[in-house]
Coordinates of C-alpha atoms and ligand atoms in Angstrom, one line a residue:
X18 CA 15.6 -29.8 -19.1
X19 CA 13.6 -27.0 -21.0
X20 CA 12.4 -24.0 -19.5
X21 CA 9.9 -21.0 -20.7
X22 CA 12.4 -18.1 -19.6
X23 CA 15.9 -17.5 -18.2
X24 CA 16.2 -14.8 -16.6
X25 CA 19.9 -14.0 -17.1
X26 CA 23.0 -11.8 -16.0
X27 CA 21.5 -10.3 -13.2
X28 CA 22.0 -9.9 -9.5
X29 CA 19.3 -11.5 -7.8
X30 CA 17.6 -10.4 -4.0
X31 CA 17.1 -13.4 -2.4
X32 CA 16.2 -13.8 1.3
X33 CA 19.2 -15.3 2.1
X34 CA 21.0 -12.3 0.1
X35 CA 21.6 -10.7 -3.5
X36 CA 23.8 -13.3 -5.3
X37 CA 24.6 -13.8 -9.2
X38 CA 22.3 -16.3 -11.0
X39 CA 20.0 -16.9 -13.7
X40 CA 16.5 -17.2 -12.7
X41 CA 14.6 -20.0 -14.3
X42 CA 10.7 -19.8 -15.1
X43 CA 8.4 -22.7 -15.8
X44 CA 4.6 -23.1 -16.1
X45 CA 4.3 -19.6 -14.0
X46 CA 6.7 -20.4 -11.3
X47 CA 10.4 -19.8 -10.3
X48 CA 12.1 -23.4 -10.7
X49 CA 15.7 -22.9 -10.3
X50 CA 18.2 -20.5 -9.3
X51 CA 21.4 -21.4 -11.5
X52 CA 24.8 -20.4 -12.4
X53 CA 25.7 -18.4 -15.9
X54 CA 27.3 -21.4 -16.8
X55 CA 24.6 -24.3 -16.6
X56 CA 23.3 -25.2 -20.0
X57 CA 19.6 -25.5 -20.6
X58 CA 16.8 -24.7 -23.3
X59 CA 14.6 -21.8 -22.1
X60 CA 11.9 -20.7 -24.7
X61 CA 12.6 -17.2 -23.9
X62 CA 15.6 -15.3 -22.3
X63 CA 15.9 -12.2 -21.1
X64 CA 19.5 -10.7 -20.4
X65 CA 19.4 -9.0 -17.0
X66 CA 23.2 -7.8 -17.5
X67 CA 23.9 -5.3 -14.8
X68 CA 20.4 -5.0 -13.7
X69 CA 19.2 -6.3 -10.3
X70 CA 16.3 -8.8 -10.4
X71 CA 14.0 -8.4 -7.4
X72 CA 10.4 -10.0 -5.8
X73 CA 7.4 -7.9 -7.4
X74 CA 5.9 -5.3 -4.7
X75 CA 2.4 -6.9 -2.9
X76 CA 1.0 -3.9 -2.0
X77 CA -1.7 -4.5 1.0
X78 CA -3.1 -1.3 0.5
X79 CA -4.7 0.2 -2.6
X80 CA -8.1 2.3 -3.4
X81 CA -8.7 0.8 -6.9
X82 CA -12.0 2.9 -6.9
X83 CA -14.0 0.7 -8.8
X84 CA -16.9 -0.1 -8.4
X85 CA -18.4 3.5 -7.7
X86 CA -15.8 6.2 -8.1
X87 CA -14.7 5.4 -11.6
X88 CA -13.7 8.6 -13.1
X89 CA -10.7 8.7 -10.5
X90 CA -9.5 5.4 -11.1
X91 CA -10.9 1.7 -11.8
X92 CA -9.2 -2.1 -11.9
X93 CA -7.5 -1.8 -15.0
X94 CA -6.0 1.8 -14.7
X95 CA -5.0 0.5 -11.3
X96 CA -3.0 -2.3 -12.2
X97 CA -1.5 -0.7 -15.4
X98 CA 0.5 1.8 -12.6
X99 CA 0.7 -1.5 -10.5
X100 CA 2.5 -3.3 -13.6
X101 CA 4.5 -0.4 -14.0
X102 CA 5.7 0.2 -10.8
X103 CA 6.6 -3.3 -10.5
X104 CA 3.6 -4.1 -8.4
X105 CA 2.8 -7.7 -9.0
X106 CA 0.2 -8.1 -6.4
X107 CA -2.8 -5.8 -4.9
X108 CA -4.8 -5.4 -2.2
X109 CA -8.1 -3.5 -2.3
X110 CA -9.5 -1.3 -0.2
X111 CA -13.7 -1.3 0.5
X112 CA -14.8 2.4 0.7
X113 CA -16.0 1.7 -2.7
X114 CA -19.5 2.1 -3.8
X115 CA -21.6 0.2 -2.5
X116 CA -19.0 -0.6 0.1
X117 CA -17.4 -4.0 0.4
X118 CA -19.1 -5.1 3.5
X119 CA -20.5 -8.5 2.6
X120 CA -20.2 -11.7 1.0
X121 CA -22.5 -10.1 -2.2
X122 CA -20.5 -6.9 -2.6
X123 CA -17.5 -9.2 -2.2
X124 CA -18.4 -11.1 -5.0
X125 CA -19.0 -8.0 -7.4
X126 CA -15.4 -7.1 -6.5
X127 CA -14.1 -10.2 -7.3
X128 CA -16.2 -10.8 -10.7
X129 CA -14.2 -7.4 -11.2
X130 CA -10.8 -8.3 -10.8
X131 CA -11.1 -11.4 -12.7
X132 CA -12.3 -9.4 -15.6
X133 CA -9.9 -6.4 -16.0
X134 CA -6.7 -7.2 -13.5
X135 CA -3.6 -7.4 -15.0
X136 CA -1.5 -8.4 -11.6
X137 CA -2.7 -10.5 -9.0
X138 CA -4.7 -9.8 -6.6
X139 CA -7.0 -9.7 -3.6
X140 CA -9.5 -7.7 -1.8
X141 CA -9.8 -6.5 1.8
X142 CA -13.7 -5.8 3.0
X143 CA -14.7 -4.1 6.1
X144 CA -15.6 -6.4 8.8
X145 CA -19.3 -4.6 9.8
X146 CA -21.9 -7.0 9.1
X147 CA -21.1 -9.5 11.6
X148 CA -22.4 -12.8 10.2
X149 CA -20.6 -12.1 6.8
X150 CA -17.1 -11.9 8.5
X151 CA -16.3 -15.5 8.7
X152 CA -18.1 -16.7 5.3
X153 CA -15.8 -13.6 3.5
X154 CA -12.9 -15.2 4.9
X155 CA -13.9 -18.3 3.7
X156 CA -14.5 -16.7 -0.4
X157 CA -10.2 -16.1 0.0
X158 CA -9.2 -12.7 1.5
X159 CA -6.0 -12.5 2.9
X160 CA -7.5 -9.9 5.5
X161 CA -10.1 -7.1 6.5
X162 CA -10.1 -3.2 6.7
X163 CA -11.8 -0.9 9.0
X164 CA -11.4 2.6 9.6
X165 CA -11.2 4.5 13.2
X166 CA -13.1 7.5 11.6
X167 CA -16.1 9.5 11.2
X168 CA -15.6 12.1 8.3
X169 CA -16.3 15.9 9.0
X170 CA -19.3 17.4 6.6
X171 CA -18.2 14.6 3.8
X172 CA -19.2 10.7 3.4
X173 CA -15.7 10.2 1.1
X174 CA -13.1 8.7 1.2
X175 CA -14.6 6.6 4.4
X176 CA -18.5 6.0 3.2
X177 CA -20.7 4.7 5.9
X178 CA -20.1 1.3 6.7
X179 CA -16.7 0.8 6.8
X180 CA -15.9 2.7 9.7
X181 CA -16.3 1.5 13.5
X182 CA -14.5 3.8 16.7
X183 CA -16.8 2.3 19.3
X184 CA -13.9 0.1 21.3
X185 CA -16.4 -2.4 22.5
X186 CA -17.9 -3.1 18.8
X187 CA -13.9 -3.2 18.0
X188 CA -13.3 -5.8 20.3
X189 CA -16.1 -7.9 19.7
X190 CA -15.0 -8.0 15.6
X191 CA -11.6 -8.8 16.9
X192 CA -12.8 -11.6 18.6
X193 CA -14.7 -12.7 15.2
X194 CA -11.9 -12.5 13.1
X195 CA -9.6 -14.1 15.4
X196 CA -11.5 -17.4 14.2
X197 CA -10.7 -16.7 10.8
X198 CA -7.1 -16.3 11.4
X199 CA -6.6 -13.7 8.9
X200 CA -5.5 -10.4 10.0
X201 CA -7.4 -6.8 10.2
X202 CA -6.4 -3.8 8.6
X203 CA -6.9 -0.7 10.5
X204 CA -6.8 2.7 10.3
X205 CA -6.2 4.3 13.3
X206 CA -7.8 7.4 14.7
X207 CA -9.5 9.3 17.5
X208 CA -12.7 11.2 16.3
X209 CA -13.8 12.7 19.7
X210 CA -10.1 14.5 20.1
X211 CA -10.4 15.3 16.4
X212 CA -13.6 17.0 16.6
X213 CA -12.2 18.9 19.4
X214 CA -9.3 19.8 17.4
X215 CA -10.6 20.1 14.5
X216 CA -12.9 22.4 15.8
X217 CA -10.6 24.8 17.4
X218 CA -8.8 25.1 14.1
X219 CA -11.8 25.9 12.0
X220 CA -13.4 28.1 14.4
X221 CA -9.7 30.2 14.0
X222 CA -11.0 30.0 9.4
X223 CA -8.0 28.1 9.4
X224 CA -10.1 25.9 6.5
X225 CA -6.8 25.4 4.5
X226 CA -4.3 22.7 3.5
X227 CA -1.8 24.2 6.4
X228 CA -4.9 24.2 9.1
X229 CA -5.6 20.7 8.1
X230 CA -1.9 19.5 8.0
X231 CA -1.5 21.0 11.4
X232 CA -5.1 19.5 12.7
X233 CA -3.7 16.2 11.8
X234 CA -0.5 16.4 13.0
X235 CA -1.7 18.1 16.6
X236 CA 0.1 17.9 19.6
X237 CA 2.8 15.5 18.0
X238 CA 0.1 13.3 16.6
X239 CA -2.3 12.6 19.4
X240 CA -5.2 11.7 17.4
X241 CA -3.1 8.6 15.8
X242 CA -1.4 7.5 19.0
X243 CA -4.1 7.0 21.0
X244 CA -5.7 5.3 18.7
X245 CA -2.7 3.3 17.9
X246 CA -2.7 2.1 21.5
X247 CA -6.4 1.6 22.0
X248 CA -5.8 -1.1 18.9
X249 CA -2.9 -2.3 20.1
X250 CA -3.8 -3.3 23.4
X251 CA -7.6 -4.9 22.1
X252 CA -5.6 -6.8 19.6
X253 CA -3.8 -8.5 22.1
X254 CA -6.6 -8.9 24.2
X255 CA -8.6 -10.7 21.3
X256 CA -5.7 -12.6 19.7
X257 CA -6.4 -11.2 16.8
X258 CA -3.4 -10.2 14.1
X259 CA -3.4 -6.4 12.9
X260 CA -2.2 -4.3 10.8
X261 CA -1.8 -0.6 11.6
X262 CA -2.4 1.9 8.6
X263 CA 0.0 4.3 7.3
X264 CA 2.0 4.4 10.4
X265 CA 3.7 8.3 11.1
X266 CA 4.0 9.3 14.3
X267 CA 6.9 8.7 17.0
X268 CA 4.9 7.6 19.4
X269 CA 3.1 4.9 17.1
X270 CA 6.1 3.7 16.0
X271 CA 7.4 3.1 19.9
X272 CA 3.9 1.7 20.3
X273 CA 4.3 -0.7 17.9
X274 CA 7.9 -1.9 19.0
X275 CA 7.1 -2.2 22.5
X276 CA 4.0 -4.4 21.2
X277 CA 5.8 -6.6 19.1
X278 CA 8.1 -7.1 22.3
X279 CA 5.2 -9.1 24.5
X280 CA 4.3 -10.8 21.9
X281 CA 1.6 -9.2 19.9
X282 CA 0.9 -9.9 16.6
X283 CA 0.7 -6.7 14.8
X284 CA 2.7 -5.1 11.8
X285 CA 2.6 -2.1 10.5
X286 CA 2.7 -0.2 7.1
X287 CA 4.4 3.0 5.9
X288 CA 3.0 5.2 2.9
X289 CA 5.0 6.5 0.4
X290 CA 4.3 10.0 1.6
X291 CA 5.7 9.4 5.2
X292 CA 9.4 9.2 3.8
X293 CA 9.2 10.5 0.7
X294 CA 6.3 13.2 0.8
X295 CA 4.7 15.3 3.9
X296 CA 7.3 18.2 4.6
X297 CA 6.0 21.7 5.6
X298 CA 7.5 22.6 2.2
X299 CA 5.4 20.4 0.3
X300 CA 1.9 21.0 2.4
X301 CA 2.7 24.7 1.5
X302 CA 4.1 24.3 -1.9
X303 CA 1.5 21.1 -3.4
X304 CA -1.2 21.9 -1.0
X305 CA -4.7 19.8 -1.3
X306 CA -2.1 17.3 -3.6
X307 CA 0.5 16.9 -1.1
X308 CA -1.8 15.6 1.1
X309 CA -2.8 13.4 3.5
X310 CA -0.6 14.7 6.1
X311 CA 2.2 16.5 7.5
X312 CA 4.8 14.6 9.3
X313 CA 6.8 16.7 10.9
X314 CA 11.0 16.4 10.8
X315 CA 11.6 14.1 14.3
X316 CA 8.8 12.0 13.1
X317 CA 9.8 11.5 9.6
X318 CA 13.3 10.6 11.3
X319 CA 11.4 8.2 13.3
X320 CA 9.8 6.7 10.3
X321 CA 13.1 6.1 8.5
X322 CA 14.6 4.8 12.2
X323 CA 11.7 2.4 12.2
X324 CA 11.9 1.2 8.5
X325 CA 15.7 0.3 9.3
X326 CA 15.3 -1.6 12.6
X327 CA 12.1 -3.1 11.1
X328 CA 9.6 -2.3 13.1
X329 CA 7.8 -1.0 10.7
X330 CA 8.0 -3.7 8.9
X331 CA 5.8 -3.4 5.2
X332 CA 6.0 -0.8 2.4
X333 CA 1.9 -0.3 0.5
X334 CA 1.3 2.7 -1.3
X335 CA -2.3 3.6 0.5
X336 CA -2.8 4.9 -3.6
X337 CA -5.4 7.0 -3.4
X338 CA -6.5 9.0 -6.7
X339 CA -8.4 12.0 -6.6
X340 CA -9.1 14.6 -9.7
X341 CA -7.5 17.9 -10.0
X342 CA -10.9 19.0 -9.3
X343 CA -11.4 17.1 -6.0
X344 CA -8.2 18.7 -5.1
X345 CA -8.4 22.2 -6.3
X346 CA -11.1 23.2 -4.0
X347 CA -8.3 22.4 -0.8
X348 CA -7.1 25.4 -1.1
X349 CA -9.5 27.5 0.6
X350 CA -12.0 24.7 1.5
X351 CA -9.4 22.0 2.8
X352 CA -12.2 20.2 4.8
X353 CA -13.9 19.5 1.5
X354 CA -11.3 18.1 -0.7
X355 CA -10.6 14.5 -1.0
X356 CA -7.7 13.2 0.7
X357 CA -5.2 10.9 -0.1
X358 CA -2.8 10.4 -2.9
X359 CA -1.5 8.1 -5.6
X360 CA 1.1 6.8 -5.0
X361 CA 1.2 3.0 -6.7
X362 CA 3.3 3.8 -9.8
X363 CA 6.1 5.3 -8.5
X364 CA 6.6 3.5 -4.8
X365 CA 9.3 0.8 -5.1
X366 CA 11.4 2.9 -7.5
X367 CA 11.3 5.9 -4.8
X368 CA 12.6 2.9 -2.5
X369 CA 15.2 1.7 -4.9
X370 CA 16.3 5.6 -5.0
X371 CA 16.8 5.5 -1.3
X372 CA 18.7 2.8 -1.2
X373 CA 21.1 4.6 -3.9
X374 CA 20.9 7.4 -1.3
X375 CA 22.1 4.8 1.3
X376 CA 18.8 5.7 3.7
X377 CA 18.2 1.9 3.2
X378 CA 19.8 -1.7 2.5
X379 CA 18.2 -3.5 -0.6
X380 CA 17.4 -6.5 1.8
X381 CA 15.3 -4.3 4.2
X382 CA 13.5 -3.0 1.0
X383 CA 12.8 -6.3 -0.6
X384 CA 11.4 -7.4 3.1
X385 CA 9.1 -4.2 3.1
X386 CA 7.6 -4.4 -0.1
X387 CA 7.3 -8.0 -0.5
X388 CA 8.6 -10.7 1.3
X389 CA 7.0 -9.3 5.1
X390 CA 3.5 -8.1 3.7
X391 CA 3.0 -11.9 1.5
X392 CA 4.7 -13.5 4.7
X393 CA 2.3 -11.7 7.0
X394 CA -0.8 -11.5 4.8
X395 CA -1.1 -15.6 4.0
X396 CA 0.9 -16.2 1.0
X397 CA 4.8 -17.2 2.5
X398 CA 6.0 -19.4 -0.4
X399 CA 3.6 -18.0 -3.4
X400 CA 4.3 -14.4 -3.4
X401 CA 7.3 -11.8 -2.5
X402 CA 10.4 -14.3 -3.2
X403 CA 12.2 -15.0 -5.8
X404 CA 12.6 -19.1 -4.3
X405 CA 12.0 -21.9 -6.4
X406 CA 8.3 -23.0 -5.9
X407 CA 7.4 -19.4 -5.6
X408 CA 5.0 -17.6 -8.4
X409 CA 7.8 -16.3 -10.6
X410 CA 6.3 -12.2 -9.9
X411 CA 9.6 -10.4 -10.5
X412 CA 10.8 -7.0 -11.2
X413 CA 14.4 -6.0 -13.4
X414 CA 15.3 -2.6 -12.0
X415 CA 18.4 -0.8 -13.6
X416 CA 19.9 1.0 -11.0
X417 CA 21.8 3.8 -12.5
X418 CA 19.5 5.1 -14.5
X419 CA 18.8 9.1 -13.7
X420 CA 15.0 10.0 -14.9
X421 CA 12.6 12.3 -13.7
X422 CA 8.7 11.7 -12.9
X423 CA 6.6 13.6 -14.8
X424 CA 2.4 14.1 -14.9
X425 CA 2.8 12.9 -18.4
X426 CA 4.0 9.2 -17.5
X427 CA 1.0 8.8 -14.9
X428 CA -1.2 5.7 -15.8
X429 CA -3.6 6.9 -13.7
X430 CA -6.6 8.6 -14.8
X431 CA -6.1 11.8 -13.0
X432 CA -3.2 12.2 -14.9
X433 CA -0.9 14.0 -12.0
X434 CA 1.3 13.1 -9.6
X435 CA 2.9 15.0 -6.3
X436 CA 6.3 13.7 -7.7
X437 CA 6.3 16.2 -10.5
X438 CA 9.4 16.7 -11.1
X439 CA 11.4 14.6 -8.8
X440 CA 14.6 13.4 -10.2
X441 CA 15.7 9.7 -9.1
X442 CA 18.3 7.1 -9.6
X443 CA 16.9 3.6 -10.4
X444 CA 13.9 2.7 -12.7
X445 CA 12.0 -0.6 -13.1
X446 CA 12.4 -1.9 -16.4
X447 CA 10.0 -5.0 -16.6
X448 CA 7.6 -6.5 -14.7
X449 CA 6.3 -10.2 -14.6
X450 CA 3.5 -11.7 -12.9
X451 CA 3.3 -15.7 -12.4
X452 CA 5.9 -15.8 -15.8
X453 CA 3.9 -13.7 -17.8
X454 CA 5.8 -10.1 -19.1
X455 CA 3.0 -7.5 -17.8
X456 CA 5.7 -4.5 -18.4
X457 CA 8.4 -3.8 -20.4
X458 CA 10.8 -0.7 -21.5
X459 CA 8.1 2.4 -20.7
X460 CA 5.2 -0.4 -22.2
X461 CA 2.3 -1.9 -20.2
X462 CA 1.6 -4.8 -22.4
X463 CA -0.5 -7.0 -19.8
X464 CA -3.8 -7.9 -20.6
X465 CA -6.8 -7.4 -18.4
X466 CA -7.7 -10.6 -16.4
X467 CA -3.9 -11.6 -16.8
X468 CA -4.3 -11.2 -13.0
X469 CA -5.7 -14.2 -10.4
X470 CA -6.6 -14.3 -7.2
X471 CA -3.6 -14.4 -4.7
X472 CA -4.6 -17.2 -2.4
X473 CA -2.7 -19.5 0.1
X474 CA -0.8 -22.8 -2.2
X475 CA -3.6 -25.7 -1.6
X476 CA -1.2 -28.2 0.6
X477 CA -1.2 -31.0 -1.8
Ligands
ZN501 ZN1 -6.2 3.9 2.3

């Protein structure tokens, strides 16, 4: 037997544990797990000695920015922090411009990714025009997006047309994509409270990043938990699968569990910021940059609580790039920067680092970041494990290797990061997708359109 690579020395995550073997690639896919000792001709090997060898990240959750908003980000800067962060898949995000709403702007994205990807991925549009919801789901998507919101004074980050809050119009998409069987994406939140508390804050000239953090975060999160619940309870009433949007809150997080107890087929994603981002410290300190939101102390220890007991069970990065100059205005015009923040690059090593710290196990992580959101999202058995028969999308992390993030290793265009300076414990080393090297050693040497679509197996 002959193989393209061994993958060799290393301790492997597997779902049924992290065990020593040599992983063997062939014609883009994992084809044996096999001891140190089993003779074979591999083309290539690469000696994983005292390295872990772990699924690639499918991140659900990514604002690529392309097509429209290019000088924060496109495809190809995307996927070069994707490749280097180990993220082998992507999932896009439609408040683009124009917004992916239909099966022609679905297209266009596509044509897109094909061109200038270099890891897989796939694309989730905003379910709005009803007659386009089941042919998009028929083009491949793994699932849709919509978001709970109606911006104050700004028509970014959530452009009109991929938001809906009217419940009604909620269910009634429900009920569509239920048909499809894929699952919708949603970002929860309660504009009417908002505006009321919103309003109160501004009305105080409270126009800053700590007046927005605290708007936000309001009466321990009411704006998200009610929406959380208004979501949860349609979804089961439509049988339709969800997925709840950078979950933060407590009472979201008890939501969810008590949810997933009768039966309803939801999950839920945490941010990179929730754990790992979001102090008071770093809304006073980073400002506009720290931003999204604050989550205060009990519920950050709820986030953690629900990442170990699983119900919060998926890891995406919600990367969402902004310029320095889109941020700098935050600081006395909060309500007129852009929010979010990246976040793609640097994600599953800030997870390997807390599993150095002993806040999580290494199966837990490898279920967050890949094996749950391919499992959950259509692709059980092509993406997030390292099984033979799988794609053969895997990482090699060293971990015990101390290194700091800087604004000078950021692939994105913006060229900052709210990690600045954070010292932490393990670093991804190489990154393969479907066999092919994408990164390697502080090197993104993937090409564009390296990446394909990330599609169900076609049962043979
Ligand atoms: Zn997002």
């Amino acid at each position: 037997m002959s193989v393209d690579l061994r993958i060799a020395g290393g301790r492997v995550a597997t779902p049924a544990g992290t065990v020593d073997a040599d992983v063997l690639v062939h014609d883009g896919l994992i084809v044996g797990l096999v001891g140190r000792d089993v003779a074979l001709d591999a083309v290539r090997t690469i000696d994983a000695s005292g390295k872990l060898v772990l699924p690639g990240m499918v991140d659900v959750h990514v604002h690529t920015r392309e097509p429209g908003y290019e000088h924060k980000d496109d495809i190809l800067t995307t996927t070069r922090q994707a490749a280097a962060g180990g993220v082998t898949t992507i999932f896009g995000m439609p408040n683009l411009a124009p917004p992916t709403i239909d099966v022609e702007t679905l297209r266009d994205v596509f044509e897109r990714y094909e061109s200038s990807s270099i890891v897989d991925w796939n694309h989730n549009p905003a379910p709005t025009k009803f007659d386009d919801i089941v042919p998009m789901g028929e083009m491949g998507i793994r699932a849709y997006k919509i978001y709970m919101v109606v911006d104050t004074g700004r028509t970014y980050p959530h452009p009109a047309g991929t938001g809906i809050h009217d419940h009604g119009h909620l269910l009634q998409i429900m009920d569509r994509i239920a048909t499809t069987g894929l699952r919708f994406i949603v970002h929860p939140h309660d504009q009417s409270l908002m505006d009321y508390i919103e309003g109160e804050i501004l009305a105080r000239g409270e126009n800053t990043p700590q007046g927005y953090a605290t708007a936000y975060a309001a009466r321990e999160g009411v704006i998200w938990d009610t929406a959380v619940d208004v979501v949860l309870r349609l979804a089961e009433a439509a049988g339709c699968p969800v997925h709840i949007a950078h979950i933060q809150t407590r009472r979201s997080i008890e939501a969810v569990r008590r949810a997933k107890e009768r039966g309803v087929d939801v999950t839920c994603e945490v941010n990179h910021w929730a754990p790992f981002l979001s102090t008071w410290n770093d809304v006073e300190t980073l400002g506009p940059y720290a931003l999204s939101y604050w989550v205060p102390d009990d519920n950050r220890a709820a986030v953690w609580e629900g990442m170990r007991d699983g119900t919060i069970d998926i890891a995406s990065s919600d990367h969402a790039p902004h310029t320095r100059e889109e941020k700098e205005i935050g600081w006395t015009e909060m309500w007129s920067a852009h929010t979010g923040t990246p976040g793609i690059q640097y994600y599953y090593e800030l997870m390997l680092d807390a599993v150095n710290k002993g806040q999580l196990s290494l199966d837990r992580v490898v279920e967050m970041v890949a094996e749950v959101p391919a499992a959950k999202f259509g692709l059980a058995g092509v993406k997030g494990t390292l099984t033979v028969g799988a794609d053969a999308d895997i990482v090699i992390a060293d971990m015990a290797e101390e290194w700091t993030i800087t604004d000078d290793d950021v692939l994105s265009k913006i060229g900052w990061t709210p990690y600045n300076g954070r010292t932490i414990s393990a670093r991804i080393e190489r990154t393969i997708v479907r066999g092919t090297e994408v990164y390697a050693d502080g090197t993104v040497i993937g090409l564009p359109g390296t990446g394909k679509i990330a599609a169900a197996r076609p049962q043979s």
